[in-house]
Amino acid sequence: MEKELEGTEQGEVTAKDYTDPPPTPLINGEELAQWSFYRALIAEFVATLLFLYILVATVIGYKSQVDPLMNTRPDAACGGVGILGIAWAAGGMIFILVYCTAGISGGHINPAVTFGMFLARKISLIRALMYMVAQCLGAICGVGLVKGFQKAYYVRYGGGVNELSPDYSKGVGLGAEIIGTFVLVYTVFSATDPKRNARDSHVPVLAPLPIGFAVFLVHLATIPITGTGINPARSLGAAVIYNKDKAWDDLWIFWAGPFIGAAIAAVYHQYTLRAGAFKALIERLGSSSEAIMSLDN
């Protein structure tokens, strides 16, 4: 009995042993010949389309509900889903879509997340670029569906575009996008950390939940400032379909901010929390010492 217990305990320890996977090659041309690669692109396209459709439709629906010209009730300004409802729509859809697509494409649904994963060498350059293209096209189509179904409301209520509030400077808007995207991408890295997944089998199942909550909370904090971008595809899709000067003038904030925030999150998680730079240094020193020893022999 003791031997069986020892064997079981040893087996458990062995099952939980963990080795960092090797970095993904920068250029991996073999992906282009695999159906799984194109299936992942389709998943990212459809997921981003659905996300933008639900989010923009919720924004426009809320604005129509509180419009005094459309709703003559005295409490009209207090009606609708409000900022809380918009935040729930965004966070809830991300939770659902990440859950649905994580096993197919990784469930990025956001060029900033894709950029962070690329910097961490978890995906190749080819995959990163193609994901971003698919996400942007999906976002454009998603917003296009909203306009097609309710064109009058879409034009009247601003098309759900990200615009900097006149009460804030461009620097504040950029900072809000950087911090908001950092929160999101840092959560993605932590929730999908393969080391945690190896030790705790329940972590992969729960990963979409903290990611969705991160999107929800960031929306609560930044909707009054920028309308909450933290997703370059979301901002681009709305700007392309709405096509007004203000949307294009502020668009750089919603691309620069998320990419900067994603880069900071990738460096912080990979090289500070996971001590990636320290491990790489130790490995290089070890290989150098072995080479010197072999020369001495």
Coordinates of C-alpha atoms in Angstrom, one line a residue:
M1 CA 0.0 0.0 0.0
E2 CA 2.8 2.4 0.9
K3 CA 4.5 1.7 -2.5
E4 CA 1.3 2.4 -4.3
L5 CA 0.9 5.6 -2.4
E6 CA 4.4 6.6 -3.1
G7 CA 3.9 5.8 -6.8
T8 CA 0.8 7.9 -6.8
E9 CA 2.5 10.8 -5.2
Q10 CA 5.4 10.5 -7.5
G11 CA 3.1 10.4 -10.4
E12 CA 1.3 13.5 -9.3
V13 CA 4.6 15.3 -8.9
T14 CA 5.7 14.2 -12.3
A15 CA 2.4 15.3 -13.8
K16 CA 2.9 18.8 -12.3
D17 CA 6.5 19.2 -13.3
Y18 CA 6.8 22.1 -15.8
T19 CA 9.2 23.2 -18.4
D20 CA 8.9 26.5 -20.3
P21 CA 7.9 25.8 -23.9
P22 CA 10.4 27.1 -26.5
P23 CA 9.7 30.5 -28.1
T24 CA 7.7 30.4 -31.3
P25 CA 9.9 31.0 -34.4
L26 CA 9.7 34.6 -35.6
I27 CA 8.8 33.5 -39.2
N28 CA 7.0 30.2 -39.5
G29 CA 6.1 29.6 -43.1
E30 CA 4.8 26.1 -42.4
E31 CA 1.7 27.7 -40.8
L32 CA 0.5 28.8 -44.3
A33 CA 0.1 25.2 -45.3
Q34 CA -2.0 24.2 -42.3
W35 CA -5.8 24.3 -42.2
S36 CA -5.7 25.0 -38.5
F37 CA -4.1 28.4 -39.3
Y38 CA -6.9 29.5 -41.6
R39 CA -9.5 28.1 -39.2
A40 CA -8.0 30.3 -36.5
L41 CA -8.2 33.4 -38.8
I42 CA -11.9 32.7 -39.5
A43 CA -12.5 32.3 -35.7
E44 CA -10.8 35.7 -35.0
F45 CA -12.8 37.4 -37.8
V46 CA -16.2 36.0 -36.7
A47 CA -15.5 36.7 -33.0
T48 CA -14.5 40.3 -33.6
L49 CA -17.5 40.8 -35.8
L50 CA -19.8 39.6 -33.1
F51 CA -18.1 41.6 -30.4
L52 CA -18.4 44.9 -32.4
Y53 CA -22.0 44.1 -33.4
I54 CA -23.2 43.6 -29.8
L55 CA -21.1 46.5 -28.4
V56 CA -22.0 49.2 -30.9
A57 CA -25.7 48.1 -31.0
T58 CA -25.7 48.5 -27.2
V59 CA -24.1 51.9 -27.3
I60 CA -26.6 53.2 -29.9
G61 CA -29.5 51.6 -28.1
Y62 CA -28.6 53.3 -24.9
K63 CA -28.2 56.7 -26.6
S64 CA -31.6 56.4 -28.2
Q65 CA -33.2 55.5 -24.9
V66 CA -31.9 58.6 -23.2
D67 CA -32.5 61.0 -26.1
P68 CA -35.2 63.5 -25.0
L69 CA -36.4 63.9 -28.6
M70 CA -37.1 60.1 -28.8
N71 CA -38.2 59.6 -25.3
T72 CA -40.5 62.3 -23.8
R73 CA -40.8 60.7 -20.4
P74 CA -39.5 63.0 -17.6
D75 CA -37.1 60.3 -16.3
A76 CA -35.7 59.6 -19.8
A77 CA -32.2 60.7 -18.8
C78 CA -32.1 58.0 -16.2
G79 CA -33.3 55.3 -18.5
G80 CA -31.4 52.8 -20.7
V81 CA -28.7 50.5 -19.7
G82 CA -26.2 53.3 -18.9
I83 CA -22.5 53.0 -18.7
L84 CA -22.8 49.9 -16.5
G85 CA -24.8 48.1 -19.1
I86 CA -22.4 49.0 -21.9
A87 CA -19.5 47.7 -19.8
W88 CA -21.4 44.5 -19.1
A89 CA -22.1 44.1 -22.8
A90 CA -18.4 44.4 -23.6
G91 CA -17.1 42.3 -20.8
G92 CA -19.8 39.6 -21.2
M93 CA -19.2 39.3 -24.9
I94 CA -15.4 38.9 -24.4
F95 CA -16.0 36.3 -21.8
I96 CA -18.3 34.3 -24.2
L97 CA -16.1 34.8 -27.2
V98 CA -12.8 33.9 -25.5
Y99 CA -14.5 30.8 -24.1
C100 CA -15.7 29.8 -27.6
T101 CA -12.5 30.5 -29.5
A102 CA -9.6 29.9 -27.1
G103 CA -9.1 26.4 -28.3
I104 CA -9.1 27.4 -31.9
S105 CA -7.2 30.7 -32.2
G106 CA -6.3 31.6 -28.6
G107 CA -9.3 34.0 -28.4
H108 CA -7.4 37.2 -29.0
I109 CA -10.2 39.3 -30.6
N110 CA -7.9 42.3 -30.2
P111 CA -4.8 43.4 -32.1
A112 CA -3.3 44.6 -28.9
V113 CA -3.5 41.2 -27.3
T114 CA -2.1 39.7 -30.5
F115 CA 0.8 42.2 -30.3
G116 CA 1.5 41.3 -26.7
M117 CA 1.6 37.6 -27.5
F118 CA 3.9 38.2 -30.4
L119 CA 6.3 40.2 -28.2
A120 CA 6.3 37.3 -25.8
R121 CA 7.2 34.9 -28.6
K122 CA 4.0 32.9 -28.2
I123 CA 2.9 33.4 -31.8
S124 CA 4.9 34.0 -35.1
L125 CA 5.0 37.3 -37.0
I126 CA 3.0 35.8 -39.8
R127 CA 0.2 34.7 -37.5
A128 CA 0.3 38.0 -35.6
L129 CA -0.1 40.1 -38.8
M130 CA -2.8 37.8 -40.2
Y131 CA -4.7 37.9 -36.9
M132 CA -4.7 41.7 -36.9
V133 CA -6.0 41.8 -40.5
A134 CA -8.8 39.3 -39.7
Q135 CA -9.7 41.2 -36.5
C136 CA -9.9 44.6 -38.3
L137 CA -12.0 43.2 -41.1
G138 CA -14.3 41.5 -38.6
A139 CA -14.7 44.8 -36.7
I140 CA -15.6 46.7 -39.9
C141 CA -18.1 44.1 -40.9
G142 CA -19.6 44.0 -37.4
V143 CA -20.2 47.8 -37.3
G144 CA -21.4 47.6 -40.9
L145 CA -24.2 45.2 -39.8
V146 CA -25.3 47.6 -37.1
K147 CA -25.5 50.4 -39.6
G148 CA -27.3 48.2 -42.1
F149 CA -30.0 47.2 -39.5
Q150 CA -30.6 50.6 -38.0
K151 CA -29.0 53.2 -40.2
A152 CA -31.0 56.2 -38.9
Y153 CA -30.1 55.6 -35.3
Y154 CA -26.5 54.7 -36.2
V155 CA -25.9 58.1 -37.9
R156 CA -27.9 60.1 -35.4
Y157 CA -26.1 58.7 -32.3
G158 CA -22.5 58.7 -33.5
G159 CA -21.9 55.2 -34.8
G160 CA -20.4 54.0 -31.5
V161 CA -17.0 55.5 -32.4
N162 CA -14.3 56.1 -29.9
E163 CA -13.8 59.9 -29.5
L164 CA -11.8 61.7 -26.9
S165 CA -14.1 63.6 -24.5
P166 CA -13.7 67.4 -24.8
D167 CA -13.2 67.6 -21.0
Y168 CA -9.9 65.7 -21.3
S169 CA -6.6 66.4 -23.1
K170 CA -5.1 64.0 -25.7
G171 CA -2.4 63.1 -23.2
V172 CA -5.0 62.0 -20.6
G173 CA -6.8 60.0 -23.3
L174 CA -3.6 58.3 -24.4
G175 CA -2.7 57.5 -20.8
A176 CA -6.2 56.0 -20.2
E177 CA -5.8 53.7 -23.2
I178 CA -2.3 52.6 -22.2
I179 CA -3.3 51.8 -18.6
G180 CA -6.6 50.1 -19.7
T181 CA -4.9 47.9 -22.3
F182 CA -2.1 47.1 -19.8
V183 CA -4.8 45.8 -17.4
L184 CA -6.4 43.7 -20.1
V185 CA -3.2 42.2 -21.6
Y186 CA -1.6 41.6 -18.2
T187 CA -4.8 39.7 -17.2
V188 CA -4.6 37.7 -20.4
F189 CA -1.0 36.7 -19.7
S190 CA -1.8 35.7 -16.2
A191 CA -5.0 33.8 -17.0
T192 CA -3.3 31.8 -19.8
D193 CA 0.1 31.3 -18.2
P194 CA 1.1 27.7 -19.1
K195 CA 2.9 27.3 -15.8
R196 CA -0.3 27.9 -13.9
N197 CA -2.2 25.7 -16.3
A198 CA 0.2 22.8 -15.7
R199 CA -0.1 23.1 -11.9
D200 CA -3.8 23.9 -11.6
S201 CA -6.1 22.0 -14.1
H202 CA -9.0 24.3 -13.4
V203 CA -7.2 27.5 -14.6
P204 CA -7.7 27.0 -18.4
V205 CA -11.5 26.6 -17.8
L206 CA -11.7 29.8 -15.8
A207 CA -9.4 31.9 -18.0
P208 CA -12.2 33.7 -19.9
L209 CA -13.8 34.9 -16.7
P210 CA -11.0 37.2 -15.4
I211 CA -10.4 38.4 -19.0
G212 CA -14.1 39.4 -19.4
F213 CA -14.0 41.1 -16.0
A214 CA -10.9 43.0 -16.9
V215 CA -12.7 44.4 -20.0
F216 CA -15.8 45.2 -17.9
L217 CA -13.8 47.1 -15.3
V218 CA -11.7 49.0 -17.8
H219 CA -14.9 50.1 -19.6
L220 CA -16.3 51.5 -16.4
A221 CA -13.2 53.5 -15.8
T222 CA -12.5 54.8 -19.3
I223 CA -15.9 55.2 -21.0
P224 CA -16.2 58.8 -19.7
I225 CA -12.7 59.7 -21.1
T226 CA -12.4 57.9 -24.5
G227 CA -15.4 55.8 -24.8
T228 CA -13.0 52.9 -24.1
G229 CA -10.9 51.6 -27.0
I230 CA -8.3 49.2 -25.6
N231 CA -8.8 47.4 -28.9
P232 CA -7.5 49.0 -32.1
A233 CA -9.8 46.9 -34.3
R234 CA -12.8 48.1 -32.4
S235 CA -11.8 51.7 -32.9
L236 CA -10.9 51.3 -36.6
G237 CA -14.1 49.4 -37.5
A238 CA -16.3 52.1 -36.0
A239 CA -14.2 54.9 -37.6
V240 CA -14.3 53.3 -41.1
I241 CA -18.1 52.8 -41.1
Y242 CA -19.0 56.1 -39.4
N243 CA -16.3 58.0 -41.4
K244 CA -16.4 61.4 -39.7
D245 CA -13.4 63.8 -39.1
K246 CA -13.5 63.5 -35.3
A247 CA -13.3 59.7 -35.4
W248 CA -10.3 59.8 -37.7
D249 CA -8.6 62.7 -35.8
D250 CA -8.5 60.8 -32.5
L251 CA -7.8 57.3 -34.1
W252 CA -4.1 57.5 -33.4
I253 CA -4.8 57.5 -29.6
F254 CA -6.7 54.2 -30.0
W255 CA -3.8 52.5 -31.8
A256 CA -0.8 54.0 -30.1
G257 CA -2.2 53.6 -26.6
P258 CA -3.2 49.9 -26.8
F259 CA 0.0 48.8 -28.5
I260 CA 2.1 50.7 -25.8
G261 CA 0.0 49.2 -23.0
A262 CA 0.3 45.7 -24.5
A263 CA 4.1 46.0 -24.9
I264 CA 4.5 47.1 -21.3
A265 CA 2.3 44.2 -20.1
A266 CA 4.3 41.7 -22.1
V267 CA 7.6 42.9 -20.8
Y268 CA 6.3 43.1 -17.2
H269 CA 4.9 39.6 -17.2
Q270 CA 7.5 37.8 -19.2
Y271 CA 10.7 39.5 -18.0
T272 CA 9.7 40.6 -14.4
L273 CA 7.2 38.2 -13.0
R274 CA 8.4 35.2 -15.0
A275 CA 12.0 36.4 -14.8
G276 CA 12.5 35.6 -18.5
A277 CA 15.5 37.9 -18.9
F278 CA 17.2 36.4 -15.8
K279 CA 16.6 32.8 -17.1
A280 CA 18.0 33.7 -20.5
L281 CA 21.1 35.2 -18.9
I282 CA 21.7 32.1 -16.8
E283 CA 21.3 29.9 -19.8
R284 CA 23.7 31.9 -21.8
L285 CA 26.2 31.9 -19.0
G286 CA 25.8 28.2 -18.6
S287 CA 26.4 27.6 -22.3
S288 CA 29.4 29.9 -22.3
S289 CA 31.0 28.1 -19.4
E290 CA 30.4 24.7 -21.0
A291 CA 32.1 26.0 -24.2
I292 CA 35.1 27.3 -22.2
M293 CA 35.4 24.0 -20.4
S294 CA 35.3 22.1 -23.7
L295 CA 38.1 24.3 -25.1
D296 CA 40.2 23.7 -22.0
N297 CA 39.8 20.0 -22.3

